[in-house]
XYZ file of N, CA, C and O in Angstrom:
844
model
N 18.355 119.976 114.122
C 17.136 119.186 114.160
C 17.256 117.950 113.275
O 16.765 116.875 113.617
N 17.902 118.117 112.102
C 18.078 116.955 111.215
C 18.904 115.874 111.903
O 18.624 114.673 111.760
N 19.960 116.292 112.624
C 20.819 115.312 113.283
C 20.035 114.511 114.311
O 20.188 113.287 114.411
N 19.173 115.167 115.074
C 18.370 114.470 116.071
C 17.316 113.586 115.407
O 17.038 112.481 115.865
N 16.727 114.079 114.320
C 15.680 113.318 113.648
C 16.233 112.058 112.986
O 15.564 111.019 112.935
N 17.462 112.146 112.479
C 18.042 111.024 111.742
C 18.806 110.058 112.632
O 19.186 108.976 112.192
N 19.045 110.432 113.891
C 19.830 109.577 114.774
C 19.104 108.266 115.039
O 17.887 108.239 115.258
N 19.831 107.173 115.011
C 19.245 105.856 115.260
C 19.468 105.382 116.691
O 18.878 104.398 117.124
N 20.349 106.085 117.430
C 20.615 105.699 118.816
C 21.159 106.902 119.572
O 21.600 107.887 118.979
N 21.137 106.797 120.917
C 21.656 107.873 121.750
C 23.161 108.010 121.578
O 23.722 109.104 121.668
N 23.857 106.891 121.282
C 25.305 106.947 121.097
C 25.673 107.845 119.920
O 26.688 108.541 119.952
N 24.846 107.832 118.898
C 25.116 108.661 117.728
C 25.036 110.138 118.068
O 25.749 110.964 117.501
N 24.179 110.489 119.017
C 24.040 111.892 119.421
C 25.144 112.311 120.376
O 25.523 113.480 120.416
N 25.667 111.373 121.137
C 26.667 111.710 122.142
C 28.087 111.675 121.609
O 28.995 112.181 122.255
N 28.290 111.117 120.413
C 29.656 110.950 119.926
C 30.377 112.272 119.781
O 31.547 112.394 120.077
N 29.661 113.322 119.357
C 30.306 114.613 119.190
C 30.734 115.178 120.531
O 31.817 115.747 120.671
N 29.894 115.008 121.562
C 30.216 115.557 122.873
C 31.376 114.805 123.520
O 32.244 115.397 124.144
N 31.407 113.476 123.362
C 32.448 112.701 124.023
C 33.804 112.897 123.371
O 34.830 112.714 124.006
N 33.831 113.258 122.105
C 35.103 113.445 121.412
C 35.521 114.905 121.335
O 36.457 115.239 120.639
N 34.808 115.771 122.044
C 35.088 117.197 121.950
C 36.411 117.528 122.627
O 36.703 117.053 123.731
N 37.219 118.330 121.982
C 38.492 118.740 122.568
C 38.242 119.790 123.645
O 37.263 120.534 123.596
N 39.136 119.851 124.644
C 39.005 120.805 125.742
C 40.340 121.503 125.956
O 41.389 121.067 125.451
N 40.313 122.566 126.752
C 41.533 123.312 127.033
C 42.469 122.508 127.935
O 43.637 122.869 128.100
N 41.961 121.410 128.509
C 42.784 120.606 129.412
C 43.594 119.540 128.672
O 44.535 118.972 129.240
N 43.270 119.274 127.420
C 43.890 118.160 126.691
C 45.412 118.229 126.698
O 46.092 117.209 126.865
N 45.938 119.420 126.499
C 47.391 119.580 126.410
C 48.100 119.216 127.709
O 49.279 118.833 127.711
N 47.367 119.301 128.842
C 47.995 119.129 130.148
C 47.650 117.778 130.791
O 48.113 117.488 131.903
N 46.889 116.956 130.106
C 46.515 115.667 130.673
C 47.713 114.756 130.910
O 47.777 114.079 131.954
N 48.691 114.684 130.001
C 49.860 113.843 130.306
C 50.556 114.229 131.603
O 50.993 113.353 132.366
N 50.655 115.537 131.860
C 51.292 115.989 133.111
C 50.471 115.552 134.312
O 51.035 115.067 135.315
N 49.149 115.704 134.238
C 48.297 115.321 135.362
C 48.395 113.821 135.629
O 48.471 113.395 136.786
N 48.391 113.017 134.575
C 48.489 111.566 134.765
C 49.830 111.178 135.394
O 49.881 110.334 136.303
N 50.901 111.800 134.903
C 52.224 111.484 135.425
C 52.341 111.858 136.896
O 52.827 111.072 137.716
N 51.875 113.064 137.242
C 51.985 113.528 138.629
C 51.082 112.710 139.552
O 51.452 112.436 140.702
N 49.911 112.287 139.057
C 49.028 111.458 139.877
C 49.688 110.109 140.172
O 49.659 109.621 141.301
N 50.293 109.529 139.157
C 50.972 108.249 139.353
C 52.228 108.392 140.211
O 52.686 107.412 140.814
N 52.774 109.619 140.278
C 53.930 109.872 141.145
C 53.514 110.001 142.606
O 54.375 110.054 143.493
N 52.199 110.108 142.833
C 51.709 110.188 144.208
C 51.101 111.518 144.594
O 50.636 111.672 145.731
N 51.092 112.488 143.692
C 50.496 113.789 144.003
C 49.019 113.754 143.652
O 48.645 113.737 142.476
N 48.150 113.737 144.685
C 46.710 113.652 144.475
C 45.997 114.913 144.934
O 44.782 114.890 145.125
N 46.726 115.999 145.094
C 46.145 117.250 145.579
C 45.758 118.106 144.382
O 46.617 118.591 143.638
N 44.457 118.308 144.196
C 43.958 119.014 143.015
C 44.487 120.438 142.913
O 44.842 120.901 141.824
N 44.542 121.137 144.058
C 44.995 122.528 144.031
C 46.444 122.625 143.560
O 46.795 123.496 142.757
N 47.284 121.725 144.049
C 48.691 121.754 143.646
C 48.838 121.412 142.163
O 49.604 122.064 141.442
N 48.102 120.416 141.731
C 48.176 120.044 140.314
C 47.667 121.172 139.429
O 48.212 121.421 138.350
N 46.644 121.866 139.906
C 46.130 123.001 139.151
C 47.189 124.086 139.039
O 47.395 124.670 137.963
N 47.870 124.373 140.140
C 48.918 125.394 140.108
C 50.049 125.008 139.158
O 50.607 125.855 138.458
N 50.366 123.725 139.104
C 51.456 123.272 138.242
C 51.126 123.472 136.763
O 51.966 123.932 135.985
N 49.903 123.120 136.371
C 49.578 123.274 134.950
C 49.287 124.736 134.592
O 49.456 125.135 133.441
N 48.878 125.534 135.593
C 48.737 126.976 135.343
C 50.104 127.555 135.004
O 50.239 128.405 134.112
N 51.128 127.091 135.694
C 52.489 127.552 135.403
C 52.927 127.130 134.006
O 53.791 127.768 133.399
N 52.291 126.074 133.483
C 52.623 125.604 132.134
C 51.793 126.295 131.052
O 52.017 126.079 129.866
N 50.798 127.111 131.510
C 50.005 127.856 130.547
C 48.523 127.572 130.576
O 47.759 128.149 129.790
N 48.062 126.696 131.464
C 46.634 126.379 131.548
C 45.861 127.593 132.040
O 46.274 128.264 132.987
N 44.715 127.881 131.422
C 43.937 129.067 131.785
C 42.586 128.719 132.407
O 41.797 129.617 132.693
N 42.309 127.429 132.606
C 41.026 127.025 133.163
C 40.995 127.100 134.676
O 41.993 127.408 135.336
N 39.849 126.753 135.229
C 39.660 126.837 136.676
C 40.056 125.535 137.356
O 40.224 124.491 136.710
N 40.155 125.593 138.683
C 40.490 124.406 139.444
C 39.371 123.378 139.382
O 39.588 122.170 139.489
N 38.133 123.839 139.181
C 37.005 122.921 139.095
C 37.152 121.994 137.886
O 36.764 120.827 137.940
N 37.708 122.523 136.798
C 37.938 121.690 135.616
C 38.899 120.558 135.951
O 38.701 119.409 135.542
N 39.934 120.874 136.710
C 40.922 119.866 137.105
C 40.288 118.855 138.057
O 40.489 117.641 137.927
N 39.520 119.333 139.011
C 38.886 118.434 139.976
C 37.931 117.464 139.292
O 37.894 116.277 139.612
N 37.143 117.967 138.332
C 36.206 117.085 137.634
C 36.947 116.013 136.847
O 36.517 114.866 136.791
N 38.069 116.387 136.264
C 38.827 115.423 135.472
C 39.494 114.367 136.363
O 39.581 113.196 135.990
N 39.959 114.774 137.539
C 40.671 113.856 138.424
C 39.749 112.998 139.275
O 40.195 111.989 139.842
N 38.479 113.350 139.355
C 37.559 112.634 140.252
C 37.529 111.127 139.993
O 37.579 110.343 140.949
N 37.466 110.655 138.745
C 37.441 109.203 138.535
C 38.734 108.505 138.947
O 38.731 107.297 139.198
N 39.846 109.246 139.039
C 41.123 108.631 139.387
C 41.127 108.120 140.826
O 41.868 107.181 141.162
N 40.310 108.722 141.688
C 40.348 108.384 143.115
C 39.888 106.957 143.368
O 40.267 106.349 144.375
N 39.071 106.416 142.480
C 38.576 105.050 142.667
C 39.542 104.016 142.109
O 39.329 102.813 142.271
N 40.598 104.468 141.437
C 41.572 103.551 140.836
C 42.897 103.636 141.578
O 43.184 104.606 142.275
N 43.697 102.596 141.417
C 44.998 102.600 142.081
C 46.002 103.485 141.358
O 46.995 103.918 141.942
N 45.757 103.754 140.077
C 46.650 104.602 139.296
C 45.845 105.298 138.207
O 44.753 104.859 137.840
N 46.393 106.391 137.727
C 45.718 107.109 136.645
C 45.760 106.260 135.375
O 46.777 105.647 135.062
N 44.668 106.206 134.636
C 44.662 105.433 133.393
C 45.543 106.094 132.349
O 45.939 107.257 132.498
N 45.883 105.389 131.293
C 46.676 106.008 130.217
C 45.955 107.215 129.637
O 44.715 107.268 129.601
N 46.710 108.180 129.189
C 46.109 109.381 128.604
C 45.361 108.984 127.332
O 45.950 108.356 126.438
N 44.062 109.285 127.257
C 43.322 108.920 126.048
C 43.858 109.647 124.828
O 44.178 110.837 124.885
N 43.968 108.919 123.751
C 44.459 109.523 122.520
C 43.359 110.400 121.925
O 42.231 109.933 121.734
N 43.632 111.661 121.640
C 42.588 112.527 121.079
C 42.131 112.029 119.704
O 42.950 111.631 118.872
N 40.822 112.034 119.507
C 40.276 111.587 118.226
C 40.553 112.645 117.154
O 40.426 113.849 117.411
N 40.953 112.232 115.963
C 41.180 113.208 114.880
C 39.886 113.943 114.548
O 38.799 113.391 114.676
N 40.011 115.173 114.128
C 38.836 115.940 113.734
C 38.238 115.346 112.456
O 38.973 114.853 111.587
N 36.913 115.383 112.320
C 36.275 114.821 111.120
C 36.831 115.378 109.823
O 37.005 114.633 108.850
N 37.145 116.671 109.792
C 37.679 117.251 108.561
C 39.027 116.639 108.194
O 39.344 116.463 107.019
N 39.821 116.328 109.217
C 41.123 115.728 108.936
C 40.948 114.317 108.367
O 41.643 113.923 107.428
N 39.994 113.565 108.928
C 39.735 112.216 108.411
C 39.244 112.289 106.974
O 39.650 111.497 106.120
N 38.374 113.255 106.686
C 37.888 113.431 105.317
C 39.046 113.730 104.376
O 39.125 113.195 103.262
N 39.966 114.581 104.818
C 41.123 114.915 103.981
C 41.972 113.678 103.716
O 42.441 113.465 102.600
N 42.158 112.842 104.735
C 42.920 111.611 104.540
C 42.246 110.708 103.516
O 42.909 110.106 102.674
N 40.924 110.599 103.592
C 40.190 109.724 102.677
C 40.242 110.265 101.256
O 40.373 109.515 100.286
N 40.158 111.592 101.122
C 40.108 112.214 99.799
C 41.480 112.318 99.138
O 41.577 112.543 97.929
N 42.539 112.171 99.909
C 43.895 112.304 99.374
C 44.345 110.994 98.727
O 44.046 109.906 99.224
N 45.071 111.113 97.624
C 45.669 109.941 96.993
C 46.529 109.213 98.028
O 47.373 109.840 98.682
N 46.328 107.906 98.227
C 47.097 107.175 99.244
C 48.600 107.369 99.094
O 49.332 107.382 100.091
N 49.071 107.537 97.863
C 50.497 107.728 97.653
C 51.014 109.063 98.144
O 52.223 109.246 98.296
N 50.103 110.012 98.395
C 50.506 111.344 98.845
C 50.343 111.533 100.349
O 50.638 112.610 100.867
N 49.855 110.511 101.054
C 49.720 110.603 102.503
C 51.062 110.361 103.177
O 51.858 109.538 102.725
N 51.295 111.085 104.265
C 52.498 110.812 105.048
C 52.337 109.468 105.754
O 51.230 108.937 105.872
N 53.453 108.917 106.207
C 53.401 107.620 106.886
C 52.520 107.676 108.127
O 51.742 106.746 108.406
N 52.594 108.790 108.881
C 51.785 108.922 110.101
C 50.300 109.015 109.765
O 49.456 108.378 110.415
N 49.964 109.816 108.738
C 48.561 109.956 108.357
C 48.002 108.633 107.840
O 46.861 108.260 108.143
N 48.794 107.920 107.046
C 48.343 106.630 106.523
C 48.116 105.638 107.663
O 47.138 104.871 107.650
N 48.992 105.659 108.663
C 48.842 104.754 109.802
C 47.605 105.096 110.619
O 46.862 104.207 111.058
N 47.367 106.401 110.822
C 46.183 106.824 111.580
C 44.905 106.441 110.840
O 43.933 105.976 111.447
N 44.894 106.644 109.523
C 43.703 106.289 108.748
C 43.477 104.776 108.778
O 42.330 104.319 108.899
N 44.541 104.008 108.702
C 44.405 102.564 108.761
C 43.811 102.123 110.090
O 42.944 101.233 110.142
N 44.250 102.767 111.171
C 43.720 102.437 112.498
C 42.232 102.754 112.591
O 41.439 101.982 113.147
N 41.850 103.910 112.040
C 40.442 104.310 112.069
C 39.592 103.357 111.239
O 38.503 102.945 111.642
N 40.100 102.980 110.065
C 39.354 102.071 109.196
C 39.207 100.703 109.845
O 38.174 100.038 109.686
N 40.204 100.284 110.596
C 40.124 98.998 111.288
C 39.042 99.015 112.357
O 38.354 98.011 112.580
N 38.885 100.159 113.008
C 37.916 100.257 114.093
C 36.515 100.635 113.654
O 35.584 100.613 114.468
N 36.332 101.009 112.391
C 35.011 101.437 111.915
C 34.779 100.869 110.518
O 35.371 101.349 109.550
N 33.934 99.860 110.423
C 33.696 99.216 109.136
C 33.029 100.161 108.146
O 33.271 100.073 106.930
N 32.187 101.086 108.641
C 31.515 102.028 107.738
C 32.526 102.967 107.072
O 32.461 103.206 105.862
N 33.471 103.491 107.867
C 34.491 104.366 107.294
C 35.411 103.602 106.345
O 35.868 104.149 105.343
N 35.641 102.341 106.655
C 36.457 101.520 105.763
C 35.765 101.361 104.414
O 36.401 101.486 103.354
N 34.455 101.106 104.445
C 33.702 100.965 103.195
C 33.670 102.275 102.430
O 33.830 102.297 101.197
N 33.466 103.391 103.136
C 33.447 104.700 102.481
C 34.779 104.978 101.799
O 34.824 105.474 100.663
N 35.874 104.665 102.483
C 37.194 104.897 101.900
C 37.368 104.109 100.606
O 37.879 104.635 99.609
N 36.948 102.857 100.613
C 37.028 102.040 99.401
C 36.230 102.669 98.261
O 36.715 102.793 97.128
N 34.998 103.087 98.563
C 34.137 103.647 97.522
C 34.687 104.971 96.982
O 34.660 105.217 95.772
N 35.172 105.817 97.887
C 35.705 107.117 97.456
C 36.925 106.924 96.560
O 37.058 107.575 95.508
N 37.807 106.030 96.937
C 39.017 105.825 96.148
C 38.714 105.150 94.815
O 39.357 105.440 93.801
N 37.723 104.251 94.793
C 37.325 103.644 93.524
C 36.742 104.696 92.585
O 37.012 104.688 91.379
N 35.940 105.602 93.141
C 35.347 106.657 92.322
C 36.430 107.602 91.803
O 36.378 108.057 90.653
N 37.424 107.899 92.649
C 38.521 108.769 92.219
C 39.287 108.129 91.069
O 39.689 108.817 90.118
N 39.484 106.816 91.136
C 40.167 106.115 90.045
C 39.350 106.188 88.764
O 39.905 106.390 87.665
N 38.025 106.063 88.886
C 37.151 106.163 87.715
C 37.251 107.541 87.080
O 37.313 107.668 85.845
N 37.300 108.580 87.902
C 37.410 109.941 87.382
C 38.774 110.177 86.748
O 38.871 110.748 85.661
N 39.819 109.742 87.409
C 41.175 109.999 86.912
C 41.453 109.262 85.605
O 42.051 109.808 84.675
N 41.000 108.017 85.519
C 41.291 107.196 84.344
C 40.200 107.267 83.277
O 40.286 106.558 82.266
N 39.171 108.119 83.523
C 38.057 108.261 82.569
C 37.447 106.907 82.239
O 37.260 106.544 81.083
N 37.078 106.176 83.284
C 36.464 104.866 83.117
C 34.996 104.942 83.497
O 34.546 104.379 84.489
N 34.229 105.689 82.723
C 32.800 105.811 82.983
C 32.064 104.493 82.894
O 30.996 104.325 83.498
N 32.622 103.514 82.160
C 31.978 102.212 82.041
C 31.949 101.460 83.372
O 31.156 100.526 83.551
N 32.797 101.877 84.331
C 32.825 101.228 85.636
C 31.816 101.820 86.619
O 31.647 101.292 87.715
N 31.149 102.900 86.212
C 30.234 103.587 87.132
C 29.062 102.714 87.579
O 28.753 102.677 88.779
N 28.362 102.001 86.694
C 27.239 101.168 87.161
C 27.649 100.146 88.212
O 26.939 99.949 89.212
N 28.797 99.489 88.012
C 29.257 98.505 88.997
C 29.584 99.185 90.322
O 29.299 98.640 91.401
N 30.172 100.385 90.244
C 30.492 101.139 91.469
C 29.211 101.494 92.212
O 29.144 101.375 93.444
N 28.184 101.915 91.482
C 26.919 102.285 92.112
C 26.256 101.079 92.769
O 25.639 101.202 93.837
N 26.375 99.905 92.174
C 25.809 98.695 92.769
C 26.520 98.358 94.084
O 25.880 97.953 95.058
N 27.835 98.538 94.106
C 28.575 98.258 95.345
C 28.181 99.248 96.438
O 28.076 98.872 97.617
N 27.982 100.500 96.075
C 27.554 101.502 97.058
C 26.191 101.158 97.618
O 25.941 101.236 98.828
N 25.278 100.755 96.747
C 23.913 100.439 97.176
C 23.885 99.214 98.084
O 22.989 99.081 98.930
N 24.857 98.342 97.948
C 24.891 97.125 98.758
C 25.313 97.398 100.195
O 25.077 96.568 101.078
N 25.946 98.551 100.454
C 26.385 98.898 101.812
C 25.381 99.827 102.479
O 24.701 100.608 101.823
N 25.321 99.755 103.794
C 24.404 100.599 104.562
C 25.053 101.954 104.833
O 25.517 102.237 105.944
N 25.092 102.775 103.771
C 25.721 104.094 103.856
C 24.748 105.135 103.293
O 24.799 105.460 102.104
N 23.851 105.664 104.119
C 22.803 106.580 103.635
C 23.332 107.778 102.857
O 22.720 108.194 101.875
N 24.468 108.345 103.286
C 24.989 109.524 102.597
C 25.381 109.179 101.160
O 25.101 109.944 100.225
N 26.014 108.028 100.955
C 26.375 107.621 99.612
C 25.154 107.176 98.813
O 25.142 107.285 97.585
N 24.132 106.690 99.492
C 22.894 106.345 98.789
C 22.265 107.598 98.197
O 21.654 107.551 97.118
N 22.392 108.720 98.908
C 21.893 109.988 98.373
C 22.644 110.361 97.101
O 22.046 110.831 96.122
N 23.972 110.156 97.098
C 24.755 110.397 95.887
C 24.321 109.457 94.773
O 24.210 109.865 93.609
N 24.046 108.202 95.114
C 23.573 107.219 94.137
C 22.293 107.715 93.467
O 22.151 107.647 92.240
N 21.372 108.235 94.271
C 20.104 108.722 93.716
C 20.331 109.901 92.779
O 19.686 110.015 91.730
N 21.252 110.782 93.155
C 21.538 111.926 92.300
C 22.162 111.511 90.979
O 21.800 112.026 89.915
N 23.090 110.551 91.019
C 23.712 110.077 89.783
C 22.703 109.353 88.893
O 22.762 109.456 87.662
N 21.782 108.649 89.509
C 20.809 107.868 88.740
C 19.870 108.747 87.940
O 19.355 108.316 86.897
N 19.656 109.965 88.407
C 18.699 110.846 87.715
C 19.198 111.259 86.334
O 18.405 111.606 85.468
N 20.504 111.267 86.120
C 21.053 111.646 84.810
C 22.289 110.801 84.538
O 23.379 111.316 84.311
N 22.085 109.496 84.552
C 23.204 108.569 84.482
C 23.981 108.688 83.172
O 25.213 108.611 83.161
N 23.265 108.901 82.063
C 23.952 108.998 80.771
C 24.924 110.171 80.737
O 26.051 110.055 80.248
N 24.489 111.328 81.269
C 25.347 112.510 81.269
C 26.546 112.305 82.190
O 27.680 112.685 81.857
N 26.308 111.698 83.362
C 27.415 111.454 84.293
C 28.421 110.479 83.682
O 29.637 110.687 83.768
N 27.926 109.432 83.048
C 28.813 108.451 82.420
C 29.651 109.101 81.325
O 30.853 108.837 81.200
N 29.007 109.968 80.537
C 29.743 110.674 79.485
C 30.804 111.580 80.087
O 31.928 111.675 79.586
N 30.461 112.249 81.185
C 31.425 113.126 81.831
C 32.624 112.388 82.393
O 33.718 112.940 82.482
N 32.414 111.126 82.780
C 33.502 110.327 83.330
C 34.220 109.505 82.269
O 35.124 108.727 82.588
N 33.824 109.685 81.011
C 34.411 108.886 79.933
C 35.181 109.711 78.910
O 35.976 109.164 78.148
N 34.943 111.008 78.865
C 35.578 111.852 77.855
C 36.465 112.897 78.520
O 36.254 113.258 79.689
N 37.456 113.410 77.803
C 38.357 114.418 78.377
C 37.743 115.810 78.414
O 38.358 116.739 78.944
N 36.556 115.974 77.857
C 35.944 117.300 77.816
C 35.300 117.635 79.147
O 34.771 116.773 79.830
N 35.349 118.926 79.506
C 34.714 119.376 80.738
C 34.235 120.803 80.567
O 34.480 121.440 79.536
N 33.567 121.308 81.581
C 32.994 122.656 81.522
C 33.915 123.712 82.120
O 33.467 124.804 82.468
N 35.202 123.382 82.248
C 36.130 124.324 82.856
C 36.210 125.650 82.136
O 36.249 126.716 82.762
N 36.228 125.630 80.798
C 36.291 126.863 80.024
C 35.048 127.718 80.252
O 35.132 128.936 80.430
N 33.883 127.068 80.271
C 32.636 127.798 80.497
C 32.624 128.419 81.884
O 32.271 129.600 82.059
N 33.002 127.617 82.907
C 33.009 128.134 84.274
C 34.002 129.279 84.419
O 33.758 130.240 85.158
N 35.126 129.190 83.699
C 36.096 130.280 83.743
C 35.537 131.572 83.178
O 35.767 132.654 83.725
N 34.794 131.487 82.076
C 34.192 132.681 81.484
C 33.103 133.255 82.388
O 32.941 134.480 82.480
N 32.361 132.388 83.055
C 31.335 132.862 83.990
C 31.993 133.629 85.143
O 31.517 134.710 85.548
N 33.068 133.092 85.669
C 33.791 133.764 86.755
C 34.329 135.112 86.287
O 34.253 136.115 87.019
N 34.870 135.152 85.077
C 35.400 136.400 84.522
C 34.289 137.432 84.361
O 34.469 138.619 84.685
N 33.136 137.013 83.857
C 32.007 137.928 83.681
C 31.546 138.503 85.011
O 31.277 139.708 85.135
N 31.473 137.663 86.043
C 31.065 138.135 87.369
C 32.069 139.135 87.922
O 31.681 140.126 88.567
N 33.357 138.889 87.684
C 34.385 139.813 88.168
C 34.229 141.179 87.509
O 34.257 142.221 88.188
N 34.032 141.198 86.183
C 33.877 142.475 85.475
C 32.609 143.199 85.931
O 32.598 144.435 86.046
N 31.568 142.454 86.197
C 30.321 143.067 86.661
C 30.505 143.709 88.031
O 30.054 144.828 88.275
N 31.194 143.015 88.921
C 31.394 143.542 90.271
C 32.313 144.750 90.273
O 32.207 145.619 91.133
N 33.218 144.808 89.313
C 34.106 145.973 89.237
C 33.351 147.237 88.884
O 33.846 148.339 89.091
N 32.141 147.073 88.327
C 31.321 148.245 88.010
C 30.524 148.748 89.196
O 29.835 149.767 89.094
N 30.612 148.049 90.344
C 29.927 148.458 91.577
C 28.432 148.710 91.328
O 27.844 149.620 91.905
N 27.825 147.892 90.439
C 26.395 148.002 90.200
C 25.978 149.150 89.309
O 24.786 149.362 89.074
N 26.943 149.927 88.783
C 26.601 151.106 87.981
C 26.724 150.854 86.476
O 26.409 151.743 85.683
N 27.220 149.666 86.073
C 27.411 149.387 84.652
C 26.132 148.802 84.063
O 25.619 147.803 84.571
N 25.624 149.438 82.997
C 24.442 148.869 82.341
C 24.856 147.728 81.423
O 26.042 147.407 81.271
N 23.888 147.098 80.783
C 24.166 145.912 79.986
C 25.078 146.218 78.788
O 25.970 145.426 78.470
N 24.882 147.362 78.137
C 25.700 147.705 76.970
C 27.169 147.871 77.371
O 28.080 147.380 76.678
N 27.405 148.580 78.467
C 28.780 148.800 78.912
C 29.430 147.480 79.351
O 30.592 147.202 79.047
N 28.641 146.679 80.066
C 29.158 145.400 80.522
C 29.514 144.500 79.328
O 30.536 143.819 79.326
N 28.684 144.559 78.278
C 28.953 143.741 77.085
C 30.268 144.163 76.426
O 31.083 143.333 76.033
N 30.519 145.470 76.369
C 31.757 145.957 75.764
C 32.972 145.530 76.593
O 34.014 145.155 76.051
N 32.829 145.589 77.899
C 33.944 145.198 78.751
C 34.257 143.710 78.591
O 35.411 143.310 78.534
N 33.210 142.899 78.499
C 33.426 141.468 78.330
C 34.105 141.164 77.004
O 35.024 140.327 76.936
N 33.707 141.858 75.958
C 34.268 141.602 74.639
C 35.667 142.180 74.440
O 36.500 141.610 73.726
N 35.946 143.309 75.074
C 37.193 144.010 74.811
C 38.275 143.784 75.866
O 39.454 144.025 75.593
N 37.884 143.358 77.057
C 38.874 143.137 78.110
C 39.580 141.800 77.869
O 38.931 140.757 77.752
N 40.907 141.808 77.765
C 41.640 140.556 77.495
C 41.576 139.607 78.691
O 41.339 140.004 79.801
């Protein structure tokens, strides 16, 4: 419901459906090649890809080939769009650690989408601020984020603004809550090992005495 409520156009709602992967994707190059070779018989083409491992019905093949009949040749096989999680991983990864193919794919995506290009810049700038403990750069980074039409990052901006001093301190000093979080995790583990039967006194002894 949120996706429909926040959508600004019908294209935004259809993008997921148009980029959805199908069981036919693996066999599209074969269908295009055979169509251009002159084989326009759906049943025969279906039998050929079934022999290659296709498990779908002939209707799936017929629906896919229907637009080809109005053209003199099959169009080039559309390049499958990368999954959103993969794009996120590319953006979140240090550019120096990306493979040449991944870096090239991300560059192509950034060229075709100005919003993703801006997000990549902001994410990498923030990563540099965290890595180098440059909390003094945070206000300028937040101003650049606010200047772009990126609602998701604006939400992050609002969250950072609510406790800016604490966030700046966290990005400026080498201290962190890792030790505290580790002790919390350890306490939860010891509690769960008691299967709900350990009272507070016993749990306290286990926490204090267990190395």
